[in-house]
Coordinates of C-alpha atoms and ligand atoms in Angstrom, one line a residue:
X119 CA -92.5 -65.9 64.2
X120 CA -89.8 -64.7 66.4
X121 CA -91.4 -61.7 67.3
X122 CA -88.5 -59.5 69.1
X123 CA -85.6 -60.5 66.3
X124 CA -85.8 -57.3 64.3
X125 CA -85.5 -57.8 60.1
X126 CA -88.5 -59.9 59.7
X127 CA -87.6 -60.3 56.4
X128 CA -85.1 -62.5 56.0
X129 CA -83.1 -64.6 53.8
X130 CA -84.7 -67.8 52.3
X131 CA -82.3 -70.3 52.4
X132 CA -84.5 -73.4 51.9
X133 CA -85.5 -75.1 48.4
X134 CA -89.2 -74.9 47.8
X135 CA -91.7 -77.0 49.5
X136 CA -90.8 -80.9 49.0
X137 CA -93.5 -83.5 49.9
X138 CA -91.9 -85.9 52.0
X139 CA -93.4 -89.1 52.9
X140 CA -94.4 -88.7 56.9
X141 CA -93.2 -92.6 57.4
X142 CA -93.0 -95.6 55.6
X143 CA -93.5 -98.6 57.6
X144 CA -95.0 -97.0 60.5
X145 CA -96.2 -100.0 63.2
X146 CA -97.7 -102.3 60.6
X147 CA -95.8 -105.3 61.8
X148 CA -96.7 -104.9 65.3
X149 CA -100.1 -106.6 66.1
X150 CA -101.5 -105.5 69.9
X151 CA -103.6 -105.3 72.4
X152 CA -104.0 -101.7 74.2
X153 CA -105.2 -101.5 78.0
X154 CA -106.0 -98.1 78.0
X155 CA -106.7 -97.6 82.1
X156 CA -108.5 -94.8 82.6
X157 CA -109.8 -95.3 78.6
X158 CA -113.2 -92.8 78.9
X159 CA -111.4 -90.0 81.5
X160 CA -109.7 -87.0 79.7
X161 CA -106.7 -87.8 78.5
X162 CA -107.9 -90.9 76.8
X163 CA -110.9 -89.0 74.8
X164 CA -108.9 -85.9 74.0
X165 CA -105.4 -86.6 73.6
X166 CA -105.3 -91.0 73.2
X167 CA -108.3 -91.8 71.2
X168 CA -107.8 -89.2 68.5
X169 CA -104.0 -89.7 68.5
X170 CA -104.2 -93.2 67.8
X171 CA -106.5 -92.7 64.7
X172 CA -104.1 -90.5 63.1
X173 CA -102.0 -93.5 62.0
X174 CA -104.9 -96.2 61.8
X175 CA -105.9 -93.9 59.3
X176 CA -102.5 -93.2 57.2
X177 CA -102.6 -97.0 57.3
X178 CA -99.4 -97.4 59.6
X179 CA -100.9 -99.5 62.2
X180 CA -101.1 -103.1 62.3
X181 CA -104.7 -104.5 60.7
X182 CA -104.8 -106.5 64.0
X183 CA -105.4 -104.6 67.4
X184 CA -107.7 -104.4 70.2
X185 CA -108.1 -101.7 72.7
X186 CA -109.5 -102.1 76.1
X187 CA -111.1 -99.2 77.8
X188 CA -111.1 -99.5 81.1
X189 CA -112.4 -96.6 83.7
X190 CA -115.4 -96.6 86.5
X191 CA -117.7 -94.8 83.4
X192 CA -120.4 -97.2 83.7
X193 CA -120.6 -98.1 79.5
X194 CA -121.1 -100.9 77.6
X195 CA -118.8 -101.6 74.4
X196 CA -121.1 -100.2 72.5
X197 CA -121.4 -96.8 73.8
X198 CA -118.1 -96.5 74.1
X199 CA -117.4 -97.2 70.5
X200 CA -119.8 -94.0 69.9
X201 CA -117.7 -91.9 72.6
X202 CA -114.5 -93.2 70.9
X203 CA -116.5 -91.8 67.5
X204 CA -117.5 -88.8 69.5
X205 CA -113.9 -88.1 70.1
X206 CA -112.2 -88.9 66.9
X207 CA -114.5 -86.8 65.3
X208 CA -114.2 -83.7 67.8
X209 CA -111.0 -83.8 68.4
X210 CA -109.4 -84.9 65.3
X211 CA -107.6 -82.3 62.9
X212 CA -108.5 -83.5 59.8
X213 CA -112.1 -84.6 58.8
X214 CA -112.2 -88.2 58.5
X215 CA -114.6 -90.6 56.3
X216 CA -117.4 -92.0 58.6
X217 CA -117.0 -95.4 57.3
X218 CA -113.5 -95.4 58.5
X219 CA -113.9 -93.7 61.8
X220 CA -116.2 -97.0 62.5
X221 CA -114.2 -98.8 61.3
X222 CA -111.4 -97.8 64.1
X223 CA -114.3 -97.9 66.9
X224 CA -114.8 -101.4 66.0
X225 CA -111.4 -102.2 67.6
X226 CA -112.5 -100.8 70.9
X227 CA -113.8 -102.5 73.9
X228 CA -114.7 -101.9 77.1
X229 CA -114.5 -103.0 81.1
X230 CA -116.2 -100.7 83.4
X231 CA -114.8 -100.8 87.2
X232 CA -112.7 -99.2 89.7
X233 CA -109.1 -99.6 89.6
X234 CA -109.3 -101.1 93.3
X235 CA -111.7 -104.4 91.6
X236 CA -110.0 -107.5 91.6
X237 CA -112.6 -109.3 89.5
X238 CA -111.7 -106.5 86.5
X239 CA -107.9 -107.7 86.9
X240 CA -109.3 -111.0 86.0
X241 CA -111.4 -109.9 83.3
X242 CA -108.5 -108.2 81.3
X243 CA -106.1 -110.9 82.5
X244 CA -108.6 -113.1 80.4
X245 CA -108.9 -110.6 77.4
X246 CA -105.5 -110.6 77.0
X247 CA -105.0 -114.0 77.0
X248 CA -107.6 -114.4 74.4
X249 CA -105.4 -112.0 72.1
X250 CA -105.8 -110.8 68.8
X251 CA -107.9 -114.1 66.7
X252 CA -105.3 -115.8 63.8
X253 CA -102.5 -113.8 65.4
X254 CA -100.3 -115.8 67.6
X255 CA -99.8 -115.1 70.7
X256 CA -95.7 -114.2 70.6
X257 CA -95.8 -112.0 68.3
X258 CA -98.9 -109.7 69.9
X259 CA -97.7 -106.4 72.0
X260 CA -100.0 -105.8 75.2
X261 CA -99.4 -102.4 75.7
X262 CA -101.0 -101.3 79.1
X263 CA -101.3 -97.5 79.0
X264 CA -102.0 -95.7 82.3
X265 CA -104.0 -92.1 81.2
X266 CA -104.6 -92.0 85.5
X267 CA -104.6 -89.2 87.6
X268 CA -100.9 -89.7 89.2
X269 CA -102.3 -90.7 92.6
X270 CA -103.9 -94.1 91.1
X271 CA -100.5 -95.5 89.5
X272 CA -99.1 -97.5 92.3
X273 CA -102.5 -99.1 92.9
X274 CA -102.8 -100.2 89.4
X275 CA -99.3 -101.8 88.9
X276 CA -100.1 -103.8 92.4
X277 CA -103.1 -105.2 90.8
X278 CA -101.2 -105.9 87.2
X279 CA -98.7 -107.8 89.5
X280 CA -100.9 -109.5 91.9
X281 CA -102.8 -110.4 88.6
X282 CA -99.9 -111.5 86.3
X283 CA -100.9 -108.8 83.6
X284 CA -97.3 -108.9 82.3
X285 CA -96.8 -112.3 82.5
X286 CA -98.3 -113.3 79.0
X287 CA -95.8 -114.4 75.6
X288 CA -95.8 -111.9 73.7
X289 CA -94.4 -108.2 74.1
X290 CA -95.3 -106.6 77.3
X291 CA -95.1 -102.7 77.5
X292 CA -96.1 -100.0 79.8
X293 CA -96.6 -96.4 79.1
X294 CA -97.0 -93.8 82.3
X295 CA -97.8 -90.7 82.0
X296 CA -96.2 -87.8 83.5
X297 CA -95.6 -86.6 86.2
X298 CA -93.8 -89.3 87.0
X299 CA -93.7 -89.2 91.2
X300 CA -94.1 -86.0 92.9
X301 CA -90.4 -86.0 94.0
X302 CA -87.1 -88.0 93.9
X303 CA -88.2 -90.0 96.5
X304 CA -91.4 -90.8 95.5
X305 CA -90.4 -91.4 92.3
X306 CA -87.8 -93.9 93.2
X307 CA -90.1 -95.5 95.0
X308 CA -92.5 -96.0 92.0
X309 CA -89.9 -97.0 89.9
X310 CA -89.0 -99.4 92.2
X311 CA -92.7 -100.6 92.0
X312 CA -93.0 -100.7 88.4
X313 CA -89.7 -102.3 87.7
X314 CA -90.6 -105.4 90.2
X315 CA -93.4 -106.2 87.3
X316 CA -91.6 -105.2 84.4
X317 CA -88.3 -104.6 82.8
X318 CA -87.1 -101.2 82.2
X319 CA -86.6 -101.9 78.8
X320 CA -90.5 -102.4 78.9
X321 CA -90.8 -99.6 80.5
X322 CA -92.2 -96.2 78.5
X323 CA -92.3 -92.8 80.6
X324 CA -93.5 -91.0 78.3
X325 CA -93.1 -87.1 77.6
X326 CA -95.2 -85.6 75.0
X327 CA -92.3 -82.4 74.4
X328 CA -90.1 -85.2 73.1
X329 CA -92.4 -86.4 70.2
X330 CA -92.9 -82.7 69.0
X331 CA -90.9 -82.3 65.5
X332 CA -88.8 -79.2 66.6
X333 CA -87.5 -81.1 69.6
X334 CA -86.1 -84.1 67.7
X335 CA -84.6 -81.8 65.4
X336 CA -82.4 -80.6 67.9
X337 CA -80.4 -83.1 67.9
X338 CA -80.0 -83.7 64.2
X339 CA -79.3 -79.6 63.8
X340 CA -76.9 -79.8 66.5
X341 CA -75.0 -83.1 66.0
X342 CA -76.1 -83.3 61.9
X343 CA -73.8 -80.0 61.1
X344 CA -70.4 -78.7 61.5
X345 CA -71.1 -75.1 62.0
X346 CA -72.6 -74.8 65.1
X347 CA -71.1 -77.1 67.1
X348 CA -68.0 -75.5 68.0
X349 CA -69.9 -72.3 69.3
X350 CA -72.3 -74.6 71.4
X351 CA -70.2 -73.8 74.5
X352 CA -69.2 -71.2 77.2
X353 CA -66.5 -69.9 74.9
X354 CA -69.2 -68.5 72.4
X355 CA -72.6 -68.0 74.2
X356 CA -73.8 -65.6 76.3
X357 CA -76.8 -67.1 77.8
X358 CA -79.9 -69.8 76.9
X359 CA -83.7 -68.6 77.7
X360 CA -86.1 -71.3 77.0
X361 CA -89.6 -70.0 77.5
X362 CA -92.9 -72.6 77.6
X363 CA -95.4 -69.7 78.1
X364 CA -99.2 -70.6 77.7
X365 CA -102.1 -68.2 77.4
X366 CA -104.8 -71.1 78.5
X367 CA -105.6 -71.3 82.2
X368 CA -105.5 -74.7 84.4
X369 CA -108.7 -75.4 82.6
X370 CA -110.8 -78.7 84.3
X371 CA -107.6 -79.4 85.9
X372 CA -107.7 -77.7 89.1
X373 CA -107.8 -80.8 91.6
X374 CA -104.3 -82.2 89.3
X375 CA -103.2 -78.7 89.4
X376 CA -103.3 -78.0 93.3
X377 CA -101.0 -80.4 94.3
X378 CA -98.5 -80.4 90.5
X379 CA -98.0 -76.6 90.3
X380 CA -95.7 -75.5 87.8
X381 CA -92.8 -77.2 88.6
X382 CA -93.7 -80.7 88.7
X383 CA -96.3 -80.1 85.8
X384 CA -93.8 -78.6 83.3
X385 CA -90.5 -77.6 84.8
X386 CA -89.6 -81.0 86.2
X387 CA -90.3 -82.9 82.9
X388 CA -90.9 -80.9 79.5
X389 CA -88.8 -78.0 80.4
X390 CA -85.8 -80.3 82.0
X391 CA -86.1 -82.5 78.6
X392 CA -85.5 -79.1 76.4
X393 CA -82.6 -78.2 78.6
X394 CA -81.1 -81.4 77.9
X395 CA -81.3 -81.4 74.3
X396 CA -79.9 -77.9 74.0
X397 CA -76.8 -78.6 76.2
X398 CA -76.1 -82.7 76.1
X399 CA -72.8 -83.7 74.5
X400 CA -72.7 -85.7 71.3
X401 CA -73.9 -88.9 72.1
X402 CA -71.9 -92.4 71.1
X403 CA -74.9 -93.8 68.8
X404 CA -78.2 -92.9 67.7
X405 CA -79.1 -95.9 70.5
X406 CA -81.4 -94.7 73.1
X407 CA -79.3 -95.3 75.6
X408 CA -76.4 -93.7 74.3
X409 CA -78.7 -90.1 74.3
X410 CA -80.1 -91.2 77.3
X411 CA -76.9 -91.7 79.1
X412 CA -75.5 -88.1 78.0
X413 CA -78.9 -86.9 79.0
X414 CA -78.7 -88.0 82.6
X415 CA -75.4 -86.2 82.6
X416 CA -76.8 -83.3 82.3
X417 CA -79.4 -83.5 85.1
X418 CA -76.2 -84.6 87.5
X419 CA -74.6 -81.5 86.2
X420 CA -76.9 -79.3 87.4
X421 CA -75.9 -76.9 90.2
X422 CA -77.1 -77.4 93.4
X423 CA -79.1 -74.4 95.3
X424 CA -79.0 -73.4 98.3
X425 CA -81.8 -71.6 100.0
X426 CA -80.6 -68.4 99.8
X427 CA -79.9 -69.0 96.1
X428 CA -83.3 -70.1 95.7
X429 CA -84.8 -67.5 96.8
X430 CA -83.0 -64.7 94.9
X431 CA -82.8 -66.8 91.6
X432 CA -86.5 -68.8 91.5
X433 CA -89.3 -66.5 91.5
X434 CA -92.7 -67.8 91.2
X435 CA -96.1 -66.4 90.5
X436 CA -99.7 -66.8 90.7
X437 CA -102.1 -65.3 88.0
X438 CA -104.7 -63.0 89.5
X439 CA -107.8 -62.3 87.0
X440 CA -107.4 -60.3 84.1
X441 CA -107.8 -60.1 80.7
X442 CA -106.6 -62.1 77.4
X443 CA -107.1 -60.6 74.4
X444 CA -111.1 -59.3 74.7
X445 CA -111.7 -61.8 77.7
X446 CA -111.7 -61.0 80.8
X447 CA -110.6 -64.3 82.8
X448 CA -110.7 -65.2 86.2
X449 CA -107.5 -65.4 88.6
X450 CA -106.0 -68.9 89.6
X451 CA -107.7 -69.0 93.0
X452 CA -111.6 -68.6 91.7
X453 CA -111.0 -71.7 89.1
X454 CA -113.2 -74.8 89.7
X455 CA -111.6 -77.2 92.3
X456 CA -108.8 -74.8 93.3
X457 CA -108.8 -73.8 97.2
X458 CA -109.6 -69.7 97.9
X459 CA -106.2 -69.2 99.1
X460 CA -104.4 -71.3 96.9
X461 CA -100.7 -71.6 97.6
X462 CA -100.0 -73.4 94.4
X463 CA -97.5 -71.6 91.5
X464 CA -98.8 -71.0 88.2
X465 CA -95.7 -69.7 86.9
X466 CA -91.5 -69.5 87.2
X467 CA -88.7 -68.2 86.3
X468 CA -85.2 -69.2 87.5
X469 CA -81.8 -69.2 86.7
X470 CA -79.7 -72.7 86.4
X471 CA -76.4 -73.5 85.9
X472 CA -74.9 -76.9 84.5
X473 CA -71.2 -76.9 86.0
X474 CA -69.8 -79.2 83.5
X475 CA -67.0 -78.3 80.9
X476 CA -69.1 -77.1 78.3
X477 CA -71.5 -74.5 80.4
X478 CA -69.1 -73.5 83.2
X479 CA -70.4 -70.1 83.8
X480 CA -73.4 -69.7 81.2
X481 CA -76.8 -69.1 83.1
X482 CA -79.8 -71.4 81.1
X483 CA -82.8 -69.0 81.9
X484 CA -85.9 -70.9 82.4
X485 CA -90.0 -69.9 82.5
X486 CA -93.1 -71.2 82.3
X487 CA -96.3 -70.2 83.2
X488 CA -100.3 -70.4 82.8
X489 CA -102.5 -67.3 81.7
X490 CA -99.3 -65.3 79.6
X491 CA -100.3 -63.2 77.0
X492 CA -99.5 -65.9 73.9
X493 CA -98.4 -69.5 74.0
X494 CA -95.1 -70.1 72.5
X495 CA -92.4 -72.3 73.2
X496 CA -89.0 -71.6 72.2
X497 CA -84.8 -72.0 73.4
X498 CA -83.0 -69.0 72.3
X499 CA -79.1 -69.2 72.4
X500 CA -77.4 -65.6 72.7
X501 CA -73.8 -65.8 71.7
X502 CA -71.3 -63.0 73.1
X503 CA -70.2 -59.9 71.5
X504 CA -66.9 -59.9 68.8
X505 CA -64.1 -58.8 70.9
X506 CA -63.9 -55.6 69.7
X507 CA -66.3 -52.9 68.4
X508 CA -64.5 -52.3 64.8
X509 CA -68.1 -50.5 63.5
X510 CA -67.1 -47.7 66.4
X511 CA -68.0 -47.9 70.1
X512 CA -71.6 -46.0 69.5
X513 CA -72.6 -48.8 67.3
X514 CA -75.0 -51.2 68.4
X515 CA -74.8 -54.4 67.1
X516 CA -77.4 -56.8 68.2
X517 CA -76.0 -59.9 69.2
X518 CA -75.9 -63.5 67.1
X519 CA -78.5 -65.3 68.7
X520 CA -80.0 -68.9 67.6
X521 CA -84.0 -69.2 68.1
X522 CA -85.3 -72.9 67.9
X523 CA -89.1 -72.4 68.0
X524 CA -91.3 -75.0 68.9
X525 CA -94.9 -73.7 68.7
X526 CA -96.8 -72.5 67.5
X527 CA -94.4 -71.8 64.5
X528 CA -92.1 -74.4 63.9
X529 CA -88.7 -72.6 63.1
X530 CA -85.1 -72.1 63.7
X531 CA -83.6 -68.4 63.3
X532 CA -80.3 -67.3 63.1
X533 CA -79.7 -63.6 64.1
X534 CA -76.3 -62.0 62.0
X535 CA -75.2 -58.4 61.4
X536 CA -74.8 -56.7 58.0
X537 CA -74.8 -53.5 56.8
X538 CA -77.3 -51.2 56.7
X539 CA -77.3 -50.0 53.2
X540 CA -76.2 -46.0 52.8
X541 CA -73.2 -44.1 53.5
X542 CA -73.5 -44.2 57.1
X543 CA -71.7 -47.6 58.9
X544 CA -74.3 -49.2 60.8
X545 CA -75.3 -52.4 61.5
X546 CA -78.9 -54.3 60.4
X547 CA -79.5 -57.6 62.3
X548 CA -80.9 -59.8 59.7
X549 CA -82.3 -63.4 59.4
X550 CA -81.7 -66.5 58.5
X551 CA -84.9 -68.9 58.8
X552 CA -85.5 -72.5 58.4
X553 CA -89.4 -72.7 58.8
X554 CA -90.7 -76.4 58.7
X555 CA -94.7 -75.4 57.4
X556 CA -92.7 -73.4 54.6
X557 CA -90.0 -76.4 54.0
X558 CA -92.3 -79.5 54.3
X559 CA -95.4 -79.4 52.9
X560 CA -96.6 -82.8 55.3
X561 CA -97.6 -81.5 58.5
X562 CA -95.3 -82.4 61.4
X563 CA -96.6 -85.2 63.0
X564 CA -98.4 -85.4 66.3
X565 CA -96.2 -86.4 69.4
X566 CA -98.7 -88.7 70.8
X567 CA -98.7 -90.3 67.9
X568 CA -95.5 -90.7 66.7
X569 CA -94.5 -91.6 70.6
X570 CA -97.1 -94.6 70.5
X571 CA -95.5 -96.0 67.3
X572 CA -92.0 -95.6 68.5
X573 CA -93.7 -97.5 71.7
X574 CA -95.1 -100.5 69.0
X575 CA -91.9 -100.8 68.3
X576 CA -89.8 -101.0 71.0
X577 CA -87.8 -97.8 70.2
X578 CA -87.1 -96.0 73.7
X579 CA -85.4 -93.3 72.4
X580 CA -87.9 -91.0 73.3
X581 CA -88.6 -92.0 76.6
X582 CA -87.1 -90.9 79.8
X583 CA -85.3 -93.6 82.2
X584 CA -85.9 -94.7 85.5
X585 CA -81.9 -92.8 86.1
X586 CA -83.1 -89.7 84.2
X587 CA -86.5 -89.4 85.9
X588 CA -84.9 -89.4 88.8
X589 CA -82.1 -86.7 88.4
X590 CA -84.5 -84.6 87.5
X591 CA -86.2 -84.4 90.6
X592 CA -83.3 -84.0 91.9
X593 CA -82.8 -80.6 90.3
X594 CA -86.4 -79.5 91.3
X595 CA -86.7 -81.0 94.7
X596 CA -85.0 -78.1 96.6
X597 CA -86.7 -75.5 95.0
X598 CA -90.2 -77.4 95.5
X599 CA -89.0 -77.8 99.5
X600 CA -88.2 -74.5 99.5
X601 CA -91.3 -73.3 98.1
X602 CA -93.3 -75.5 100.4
X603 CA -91.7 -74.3 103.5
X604 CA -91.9 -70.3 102.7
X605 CA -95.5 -69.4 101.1
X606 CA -95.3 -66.1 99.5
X607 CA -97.6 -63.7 101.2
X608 CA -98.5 -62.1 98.1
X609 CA -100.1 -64.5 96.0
X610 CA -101.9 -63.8 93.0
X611 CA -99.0 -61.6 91.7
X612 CA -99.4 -61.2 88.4
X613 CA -102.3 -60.7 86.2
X614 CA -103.4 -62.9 83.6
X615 CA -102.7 -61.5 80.3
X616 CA -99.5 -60.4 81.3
X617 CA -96.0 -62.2 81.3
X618 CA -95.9 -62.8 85.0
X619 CA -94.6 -61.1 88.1
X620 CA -92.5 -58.0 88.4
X621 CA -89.4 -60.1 90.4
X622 CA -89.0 -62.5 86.8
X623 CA -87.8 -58.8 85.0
X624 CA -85.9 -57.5 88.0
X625 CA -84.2 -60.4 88.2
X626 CA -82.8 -60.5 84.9
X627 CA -82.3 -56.9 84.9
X628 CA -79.7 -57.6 87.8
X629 CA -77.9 -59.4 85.0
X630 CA -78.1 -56.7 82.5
X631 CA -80.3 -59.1 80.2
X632 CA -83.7 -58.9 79.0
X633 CA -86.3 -61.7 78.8
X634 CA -87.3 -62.7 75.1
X635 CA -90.3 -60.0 74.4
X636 CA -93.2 -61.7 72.2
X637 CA -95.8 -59.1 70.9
Ligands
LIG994 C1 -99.0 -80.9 79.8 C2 -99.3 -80.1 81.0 O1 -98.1 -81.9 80.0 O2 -98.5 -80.0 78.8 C3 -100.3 -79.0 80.7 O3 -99.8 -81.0 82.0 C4 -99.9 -78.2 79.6 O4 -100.6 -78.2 81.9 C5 -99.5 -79.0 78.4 O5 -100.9 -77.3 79.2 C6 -98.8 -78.1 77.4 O6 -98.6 -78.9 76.2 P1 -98.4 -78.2 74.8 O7 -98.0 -79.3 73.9 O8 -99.7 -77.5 74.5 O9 -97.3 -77.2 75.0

């Protein structure tokens, strides 16, 4: 729930709970074979391995696929068809039948090596070659997905080249994780890398904040009604916040961690991709081009900062240890892997503008960080004040204000006045909520998932381009350089448990606004 908008009560506006199917056709016509590098490392058990049973097992995958693990894990197929067991069953949501949890492991192979191996090239070469048995070959998707720490992606698409991996009939795809590049350079130069082996149509950088429900439904609230739209610019609101705030530390991560930070593990992608979403302009289809197109707008529109800008309007923080809830946790700079004077950032808040005709003048606050009392994600629009104070000039009205949550509730709010009932005139902000677990009785679907069988089938909607990816380093870059050349001297400076430093509140108190407060 939004837990500052006041009149919890609300107004229900939805019918009652409809069962909707979750997909109809799903994948099923898209026989493949998966390279899953990196196929017994972390991502792959808990985030890959689990995702993809979710639709084996609402029957919207093909009958026909393979998947190759491939990672330096020294296992034989069999063992790692009981780790991909091991991980369904751990990290799955929903208790599955053990017959049919075999069942999926029985699709699973596996090559051990190190990426540097040519011989292992040769071996999945062959095993993709030797497709799926009955199915022909032209009609079979080799899907090469690279769960790899960052630093071993140009090293693996040399090899693919060098060993023809995209050369075979059928439908050749790649999927790379995020982030994509540790700046517009280097991520131009990776493009440039993966785009001399395949297409960009082939091409899937994938995002997981653009499979989450509430994030596609952006666009179909903004563009699917009439109502909203013509307040969705500078005339009519205030301000935007959007707030990815995390209660969870870096976790195993602190090696990844040292060298992303905040900004290239959130800002740069998931936080960019919400920003654009809440502020593109209608796009000319539903085509993925089309929304990508207005999307890369949107990153060019952004205004550039100069140092002195940056370092009034982009404050960063550390977390010190503290306490969450009845833990006591540790601070940033006494996590596993992580250096003892750690100049990494483990949270942000900064102020953008987008000077094009729609947000001339409207500030889009932004923050993010690790070890913050809750995790929530959520874009709140504040609209400005009626132009006159009719209900006299003592009477506070709180302001209309649109709140799209994304987790953990899955909700869009509207804030309006009415009257408080009695003889006195005075204003009660109520609430109109949409709620999807209220609305929809099937649970929202996992982003993984549903971004793997938008991948089956070609769709790229969801997927940033090679232009977009780009842009958006070119909105974090400077403050990144900036940050790089002046270290704060007074790292940790903030504790966990609390919603990060001091100079995030000051700095919106200079603007006479308050940050979203979340019990
Ligand atoms: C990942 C980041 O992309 O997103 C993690 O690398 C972060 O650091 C995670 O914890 C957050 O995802 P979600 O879906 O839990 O908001």
């Amino acid at each position: 729930m939004t837990d500052s908008m006041p009149g919890q009560e609300g107004i229900k506006v939805s019918p009652d709970p409809c069962t909707l199917p979750v997909a109809t056709q799903g994948a099923r016509d898209y026989p493949f074979v998966m390279v899953m590098f990196g196929g017994a490392g972390d991502l792959a058990r808990k985030k890959l391995v689990p995702t993809l049973f979710r639709p084996f097992r609402d029957n919207l995958l093909a009958e026909n696929f393979r998947v190759i693990g491939y990672s330096r894990t020294g296992l034989s197929t069999q063992e790692y068809r009981m780790l991909v067991k091991e991980s369904v069953i751990r990290h799955c949501q929903h208790p599955a039948p053990e017959e049919l949890v075999e069942q999926f492991a029985s699709h699973f192979e596996f090559i051990s090596g190190h990426f540097e191996e040519d011989a292992k090239y040769g071996e999945i070469a062959a095993a993709i070659r030797e497709g799926i048995p009955g199915i022909p070959p032209d009609v079979t998707s080799t899907l090469h997905y690279l769960a790899v720490p960052p630093d071993s992606v140009p090293l693996i698409i040399a090899k693919m080249k060098e060993h023809g991996l995209a050369d075979g009939p059928g439908r050749n795809r790649i999927i790379l994780e995020k982030p994509f590049g540790a700046d517009r350079l280097s991520a131009h130069t990776l493009n440039q890398k993966v785009l001399e082996v395949f297409d960009e149509n082939q091409v899937f950088r994938i995002d997981h904040y653009l499979g989450k429900e509430t994030v596609q439904n952006l666009m179909f609230f903004r563009f699917g009604n009439n109502v909203f739209e013509p307040l969705w610019n500078r005339n009519y609101v205030d301000h935007v916040q959007i707030t990815v705030a995390e209660d969870i530390g870096i976790e195993t991560r602190g090696n990844f961690y040292e060298q992303a930070g905040v900004v290239r593990d959130i800002i740069q992608n998931h936080m960019l991709q919400l920003v654009a979403h809440t502020a593109m302009e209608p796009p000319a289809s539903f085509e993925a081009d089309a929304i990508r197109d207005e999307k890369l707008k949107i990153y060019k529109s952004f205004r550039k900062m100069p140092p002195e800008y940056i370092a009034q309007n982009m404050l960063r923080g550390q977390y010190g240890p503290g306490r969450l809830g009845k833990e006591i946790v540790r601070g940033y700079r006494e996590e596993d892997k992580v250096s003892p004077d750690s100049k990494a950032s483990t949270f942000m808040a900064g102020k953008f503008y987008i000077d094009n005709w729609r947000w001339s003048g409207v500030p889009f606050y932004l923050r993010s960080g690790k070890r913050l009392p809750k995790r929530i994600t959520e874009i709140y629009v504040e609209f400005k004040q009626p132009p006159l104070k009719l209900m006299g000039s003592a009477c506070q009205e709180a302001p209309n204000a649109l709140c799209l949550q994304i987790q953990p509730e899955e909700s869009i709010i509207l804030r309006f006045n009415t009257k408080q009932p009695g003889v006195d005139n005075l204003p009660y902000p109520s609430m109109l909520e949409f709620n999807y677990a209220k609305s929809f009785k099937a649970a929202t679907y996992p982003p993984y998932a549903r971004l793997l069988l938008d991948c089956l089938r070609g769709d790229l909607t969801l997927f940033a381009r090679q232009d977009g990816i780009e842009a958006m380093w070119g909105v974090v870059d400077p403050v990144i350089q900036f940050w790089e050349e002046n270290p704060v001297p007074d790292f940790p400076n903030y504790k966990a448990g609390t919603w990060g430093p001091d100079a995030a509140c000051q700095m919106m108190d200079r603007d006479s606004r308050q940050w979203r407060l979340f019990e």
